[in-house]
PDB file of C-alpha atoms and ligand atoms in Angstrom:
ATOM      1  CA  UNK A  10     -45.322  -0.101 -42.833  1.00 86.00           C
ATOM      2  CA  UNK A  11     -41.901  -0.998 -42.403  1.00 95.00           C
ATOM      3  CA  UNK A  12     -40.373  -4.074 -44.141  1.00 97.00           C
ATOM      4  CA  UNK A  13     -36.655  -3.297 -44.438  1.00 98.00           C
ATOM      5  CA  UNK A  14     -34.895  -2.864 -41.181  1.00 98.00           C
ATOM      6  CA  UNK A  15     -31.289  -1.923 -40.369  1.00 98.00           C
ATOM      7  CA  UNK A  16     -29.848  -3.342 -36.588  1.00 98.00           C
ATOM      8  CA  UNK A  17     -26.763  -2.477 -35.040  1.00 98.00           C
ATOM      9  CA  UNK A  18     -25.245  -3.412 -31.688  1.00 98.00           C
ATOM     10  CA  UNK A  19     -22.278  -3.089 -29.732  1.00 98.00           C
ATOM     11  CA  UNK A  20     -20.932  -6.601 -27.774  1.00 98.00           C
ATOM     12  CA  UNK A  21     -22.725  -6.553 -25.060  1.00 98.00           C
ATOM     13  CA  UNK A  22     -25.554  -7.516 -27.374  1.00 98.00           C
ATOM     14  CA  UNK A  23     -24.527 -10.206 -29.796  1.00 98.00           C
ATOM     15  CA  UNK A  24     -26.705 -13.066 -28.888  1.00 98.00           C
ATOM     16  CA  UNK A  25     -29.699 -10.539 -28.640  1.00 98.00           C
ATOM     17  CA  UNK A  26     -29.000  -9.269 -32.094  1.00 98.00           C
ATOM     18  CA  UNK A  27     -29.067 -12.814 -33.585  1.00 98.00           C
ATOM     19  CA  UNK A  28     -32.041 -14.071 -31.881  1.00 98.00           C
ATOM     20  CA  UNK A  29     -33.929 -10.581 -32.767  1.00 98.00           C
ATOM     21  CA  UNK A  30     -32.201 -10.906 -36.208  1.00 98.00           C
ATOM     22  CA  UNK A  31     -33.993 -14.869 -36.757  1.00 98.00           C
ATOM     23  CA  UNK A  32     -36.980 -13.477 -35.344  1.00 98.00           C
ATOM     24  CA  UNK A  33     -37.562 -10.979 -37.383  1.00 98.00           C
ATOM     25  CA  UNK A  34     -36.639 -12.794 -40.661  1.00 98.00           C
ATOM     26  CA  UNK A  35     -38.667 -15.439 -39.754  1.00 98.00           C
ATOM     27  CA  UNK A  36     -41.569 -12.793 -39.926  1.00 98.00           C
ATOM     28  CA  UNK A  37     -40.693 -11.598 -43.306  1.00 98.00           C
ATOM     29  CA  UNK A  38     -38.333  -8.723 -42.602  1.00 98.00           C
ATOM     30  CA  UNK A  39     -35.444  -7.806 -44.258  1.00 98.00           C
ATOM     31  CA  UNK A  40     -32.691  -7.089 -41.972  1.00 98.00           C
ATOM     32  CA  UNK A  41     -29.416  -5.151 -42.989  1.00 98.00           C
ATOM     33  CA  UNK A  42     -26.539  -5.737 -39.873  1.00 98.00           C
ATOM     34  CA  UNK A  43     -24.674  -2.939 -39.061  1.00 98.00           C
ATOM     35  CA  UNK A  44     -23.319  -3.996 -35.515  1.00 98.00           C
ATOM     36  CA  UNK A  45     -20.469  -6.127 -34.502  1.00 98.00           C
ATOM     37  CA  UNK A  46     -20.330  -9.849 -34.651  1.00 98.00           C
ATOM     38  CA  UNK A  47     -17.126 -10.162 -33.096  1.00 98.00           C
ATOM     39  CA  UNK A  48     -16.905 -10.795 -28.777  1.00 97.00           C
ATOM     40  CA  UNK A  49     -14.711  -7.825 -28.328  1.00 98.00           C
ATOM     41  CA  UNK A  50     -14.953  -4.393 -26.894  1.00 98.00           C
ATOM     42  CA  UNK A  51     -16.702  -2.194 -29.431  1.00 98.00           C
ATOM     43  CA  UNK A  52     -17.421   1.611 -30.019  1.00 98.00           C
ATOM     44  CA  UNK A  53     -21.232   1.621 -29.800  1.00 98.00           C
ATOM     45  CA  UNK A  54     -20.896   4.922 -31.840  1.00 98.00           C
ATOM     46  CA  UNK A  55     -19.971   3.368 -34.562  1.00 98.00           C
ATOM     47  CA  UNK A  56     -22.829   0.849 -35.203  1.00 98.00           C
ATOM     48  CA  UNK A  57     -25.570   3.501 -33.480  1.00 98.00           C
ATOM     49  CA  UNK A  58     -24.344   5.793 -36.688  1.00 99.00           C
ATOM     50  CA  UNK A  59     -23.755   3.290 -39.726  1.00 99.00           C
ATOM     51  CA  UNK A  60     -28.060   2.138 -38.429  1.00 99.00           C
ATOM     52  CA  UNK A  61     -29.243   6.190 -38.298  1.00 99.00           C
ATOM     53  CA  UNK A  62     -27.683   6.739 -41.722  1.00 99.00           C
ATOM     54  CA  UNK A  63     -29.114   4.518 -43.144  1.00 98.00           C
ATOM     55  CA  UNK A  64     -32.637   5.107 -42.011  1.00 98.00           C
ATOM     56  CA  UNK A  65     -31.600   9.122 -42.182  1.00 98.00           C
ATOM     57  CA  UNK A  66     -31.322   8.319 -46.175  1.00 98.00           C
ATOM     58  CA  UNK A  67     -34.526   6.142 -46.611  1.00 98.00           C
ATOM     59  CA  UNK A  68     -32.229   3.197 -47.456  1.00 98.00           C
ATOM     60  CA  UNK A  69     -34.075   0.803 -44.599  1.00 98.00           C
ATOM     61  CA  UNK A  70     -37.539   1.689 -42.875  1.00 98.00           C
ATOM     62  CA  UNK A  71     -36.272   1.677 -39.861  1.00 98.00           C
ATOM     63  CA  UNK A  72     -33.869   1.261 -36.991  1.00 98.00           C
ATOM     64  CA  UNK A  73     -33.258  -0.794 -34.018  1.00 99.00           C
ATOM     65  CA  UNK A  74     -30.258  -0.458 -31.899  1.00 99.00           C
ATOM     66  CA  UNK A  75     -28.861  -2.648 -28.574  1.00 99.00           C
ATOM     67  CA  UNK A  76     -26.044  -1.956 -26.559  1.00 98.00           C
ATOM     68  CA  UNK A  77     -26.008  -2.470 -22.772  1.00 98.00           C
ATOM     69  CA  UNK A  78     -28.284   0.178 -21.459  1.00 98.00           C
ATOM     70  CA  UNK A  79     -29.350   0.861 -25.058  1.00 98.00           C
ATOM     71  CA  UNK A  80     -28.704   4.599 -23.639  1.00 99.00           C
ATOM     72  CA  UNK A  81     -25.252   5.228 -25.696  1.00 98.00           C
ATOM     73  CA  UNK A  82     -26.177   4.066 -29.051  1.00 99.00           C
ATOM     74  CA  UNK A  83     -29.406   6.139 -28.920  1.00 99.00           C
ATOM     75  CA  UNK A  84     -27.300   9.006 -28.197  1.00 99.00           C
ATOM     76  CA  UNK A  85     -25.063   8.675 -31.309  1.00 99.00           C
ATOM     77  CA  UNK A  86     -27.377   7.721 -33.379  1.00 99.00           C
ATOM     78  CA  UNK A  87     -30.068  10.599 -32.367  1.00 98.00           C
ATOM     79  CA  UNK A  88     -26.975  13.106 -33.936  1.00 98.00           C
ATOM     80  CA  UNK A  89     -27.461  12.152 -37.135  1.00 98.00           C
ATOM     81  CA  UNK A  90     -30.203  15.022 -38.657  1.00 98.00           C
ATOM     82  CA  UNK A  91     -33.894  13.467 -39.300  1.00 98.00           C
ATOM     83  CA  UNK A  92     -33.293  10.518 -36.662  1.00 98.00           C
ATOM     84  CA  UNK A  93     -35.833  10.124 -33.619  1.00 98.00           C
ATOM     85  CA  UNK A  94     -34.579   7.311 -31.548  1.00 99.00           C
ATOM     86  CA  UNK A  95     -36.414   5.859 -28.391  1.00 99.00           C
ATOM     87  CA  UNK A  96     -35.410   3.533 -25.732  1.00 99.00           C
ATOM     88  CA  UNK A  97     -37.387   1.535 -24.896  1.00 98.00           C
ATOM     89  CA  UNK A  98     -37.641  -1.003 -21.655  1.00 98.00           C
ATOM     90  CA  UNK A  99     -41.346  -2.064 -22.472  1.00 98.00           C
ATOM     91  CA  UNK A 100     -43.566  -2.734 -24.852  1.00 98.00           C
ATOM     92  CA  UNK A 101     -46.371   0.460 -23.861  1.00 98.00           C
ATOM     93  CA  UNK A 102     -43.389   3.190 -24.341  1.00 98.00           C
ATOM     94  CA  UNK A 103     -42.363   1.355 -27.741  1.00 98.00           C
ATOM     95  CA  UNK A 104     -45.733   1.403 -28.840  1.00 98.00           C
ATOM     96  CA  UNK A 105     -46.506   5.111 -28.220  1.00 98.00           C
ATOM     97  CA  UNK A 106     -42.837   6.139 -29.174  1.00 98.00           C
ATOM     98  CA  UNK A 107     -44.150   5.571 -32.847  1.00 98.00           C
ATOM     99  CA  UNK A 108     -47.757   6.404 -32.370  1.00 98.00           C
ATOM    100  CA  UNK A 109     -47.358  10.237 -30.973  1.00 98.00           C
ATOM    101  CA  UNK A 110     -43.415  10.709 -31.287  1.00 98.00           C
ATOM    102  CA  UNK A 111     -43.329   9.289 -35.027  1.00 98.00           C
ATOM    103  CA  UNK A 112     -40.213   7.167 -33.721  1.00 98.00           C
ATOM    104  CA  UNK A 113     -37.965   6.133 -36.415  1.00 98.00           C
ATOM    105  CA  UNK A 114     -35.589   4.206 -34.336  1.00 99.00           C
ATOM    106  CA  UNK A 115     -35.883   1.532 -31.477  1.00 99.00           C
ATOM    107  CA  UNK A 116     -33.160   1.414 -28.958  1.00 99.00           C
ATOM    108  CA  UNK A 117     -32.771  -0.969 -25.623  1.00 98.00           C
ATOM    109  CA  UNK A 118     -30.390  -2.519 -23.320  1.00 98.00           C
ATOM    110  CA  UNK A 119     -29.140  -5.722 -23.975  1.00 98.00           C
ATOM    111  CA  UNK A 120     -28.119  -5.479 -20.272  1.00 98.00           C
ATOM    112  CA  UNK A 121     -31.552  -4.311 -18.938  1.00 98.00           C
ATOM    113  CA  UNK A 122     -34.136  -6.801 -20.789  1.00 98.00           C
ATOM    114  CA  UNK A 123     -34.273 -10.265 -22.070  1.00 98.00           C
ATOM    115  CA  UNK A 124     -34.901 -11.364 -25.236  1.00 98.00           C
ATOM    116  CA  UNK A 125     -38.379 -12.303 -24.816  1.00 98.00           C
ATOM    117  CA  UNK A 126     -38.792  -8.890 -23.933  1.00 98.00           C
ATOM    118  CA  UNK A 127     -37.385  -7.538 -26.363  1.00 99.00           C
ATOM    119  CA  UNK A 128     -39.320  -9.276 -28.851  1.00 98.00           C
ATOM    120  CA  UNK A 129     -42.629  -7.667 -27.363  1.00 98.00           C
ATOM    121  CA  UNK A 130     -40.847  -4.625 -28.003  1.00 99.00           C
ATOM    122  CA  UNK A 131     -39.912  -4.511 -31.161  1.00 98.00           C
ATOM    123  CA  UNK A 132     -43.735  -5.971 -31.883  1.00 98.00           C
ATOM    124  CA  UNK A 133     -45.117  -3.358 -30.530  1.00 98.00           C
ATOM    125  CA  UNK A 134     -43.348  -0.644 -31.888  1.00 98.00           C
ATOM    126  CA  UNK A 135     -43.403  -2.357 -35.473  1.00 98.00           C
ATOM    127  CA  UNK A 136     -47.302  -3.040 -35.563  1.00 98.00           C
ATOM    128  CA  UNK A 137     -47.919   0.894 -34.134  1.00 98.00           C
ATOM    129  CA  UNK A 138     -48.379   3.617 -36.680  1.00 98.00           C
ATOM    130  CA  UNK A 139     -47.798   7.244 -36.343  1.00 98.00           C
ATOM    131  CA  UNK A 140     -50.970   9.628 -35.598  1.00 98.00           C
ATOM    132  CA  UNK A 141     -50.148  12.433 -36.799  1.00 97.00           C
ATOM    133  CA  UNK A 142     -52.660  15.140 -35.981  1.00 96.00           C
ATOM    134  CA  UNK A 143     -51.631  17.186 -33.221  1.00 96.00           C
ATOM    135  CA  UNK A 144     -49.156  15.199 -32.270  1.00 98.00           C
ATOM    136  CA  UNK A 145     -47.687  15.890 -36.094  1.00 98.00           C
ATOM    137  CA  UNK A 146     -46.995  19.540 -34.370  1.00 97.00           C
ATOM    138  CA  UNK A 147     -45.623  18.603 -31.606  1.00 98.00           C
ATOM    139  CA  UNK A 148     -43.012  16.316 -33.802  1.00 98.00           C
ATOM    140  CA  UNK A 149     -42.546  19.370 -36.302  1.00 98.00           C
ATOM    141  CA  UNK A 150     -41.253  21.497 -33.484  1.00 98.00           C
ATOM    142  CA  UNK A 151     -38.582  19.056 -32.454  1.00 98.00           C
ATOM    143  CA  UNK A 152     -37.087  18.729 -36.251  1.00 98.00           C
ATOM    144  CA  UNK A 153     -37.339  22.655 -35.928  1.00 98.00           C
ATOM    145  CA  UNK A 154     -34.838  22.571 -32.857  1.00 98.00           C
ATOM    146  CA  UNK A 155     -32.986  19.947 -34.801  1.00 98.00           C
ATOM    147  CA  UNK A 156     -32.736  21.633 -38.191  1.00 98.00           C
ATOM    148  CA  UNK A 157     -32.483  25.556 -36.549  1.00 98.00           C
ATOM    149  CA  UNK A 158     -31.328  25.150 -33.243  1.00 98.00           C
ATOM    150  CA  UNK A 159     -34.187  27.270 -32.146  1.00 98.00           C
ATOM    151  CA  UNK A 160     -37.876  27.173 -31.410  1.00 98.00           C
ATOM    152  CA  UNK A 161     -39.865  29.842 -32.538  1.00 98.00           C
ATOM    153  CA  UNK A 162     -42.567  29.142 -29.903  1.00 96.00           C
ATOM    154  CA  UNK A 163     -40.298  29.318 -27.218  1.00 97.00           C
ATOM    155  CA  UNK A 164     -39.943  32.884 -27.563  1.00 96.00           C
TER     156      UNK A 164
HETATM  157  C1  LIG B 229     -20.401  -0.992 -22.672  1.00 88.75           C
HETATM  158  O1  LIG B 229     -19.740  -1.362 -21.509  1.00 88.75           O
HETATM  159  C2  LIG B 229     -21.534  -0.039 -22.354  1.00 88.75           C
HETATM  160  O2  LIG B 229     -21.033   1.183 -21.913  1.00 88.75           O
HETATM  161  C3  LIG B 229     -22.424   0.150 -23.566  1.00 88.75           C
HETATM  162  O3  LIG B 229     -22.896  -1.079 -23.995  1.00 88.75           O
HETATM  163  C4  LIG B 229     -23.659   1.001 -23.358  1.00 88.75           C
HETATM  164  O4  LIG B 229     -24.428   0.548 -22.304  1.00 88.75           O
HETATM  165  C5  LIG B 229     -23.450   2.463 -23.324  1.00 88.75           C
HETATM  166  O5  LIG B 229     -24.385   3.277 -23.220  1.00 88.75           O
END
């Protein structure tokens, strides 16, 4: 279940952030900002990291992460070992991104959705939990390529 949330943006999302922010608080969550608040080109790097850190070290639950395709951020922010970022356009994708892919972080494009949208989103992918199983395998091998750089399996 996850309560404490970090979000991070770059400024093509700062009214998204805030509504998603008052949304979410509003629901009970605590929220720890990462992204820029300021109307003025910024890295998306930068906030897509500070978010996967902080996730990475167990200090927040879990991640979400808007820039304007939601594609860059997810990059940076899938670097950081133990981080499994999705992005994610609909609510279906969100939904199975933690159910089979044990997602850890939510990404989208602040140019590719509305809000509205993106609160079915992030409700989907919040109420979904992971199902282990076989899909636990599946999610094992990927940390393997992460953490070795190989796949045994492969071979
Ligand atoms: C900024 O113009 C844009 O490149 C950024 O928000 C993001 O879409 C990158 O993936």
């Amino acid at each position: 279940m996850m309560k404490k949330l970090a979000i991070g943006n770059d400024h093509t999302a700062l009214e998204m952030k805030r509504e998603l922010t008052e949304y979410l608080e509003a629901k009970g969550y605590e929220i720890v900002n990462v992204g820029t608040d300021e109307p003025v080109s910024f890295h998306y790097p930068i906030s897509g990291y500070k978010a996967a850190k902080l996730v990475a070290s167990g200090e927040v639950d879990g991640g979400i992460i808007i820039c304007g395709t939601g594609l860059g951020i997810s990059l940076a922010a899938n670097k950081v070992n133990g981080i499994r970022c999705c992005v994610c356009s609909e609510p279906y994708t969100a939904k199975l991104s933690r159910q089979h892919n044990n997602s850890n972080m939510l990404a989208f494009g602040a140019r590719v959705i509305g809000v509205e949208m993106a609160k079915m989103i992030v409700d989907a992918w919040l109420e979904a939990e992971f199902q282990g199983g076989r899909h636990q395998n599946r999610v094992d091998m990927i940390m393997e390529i992460e953490q070795t750089q190989d796949l045994k399996e492969a071979h």
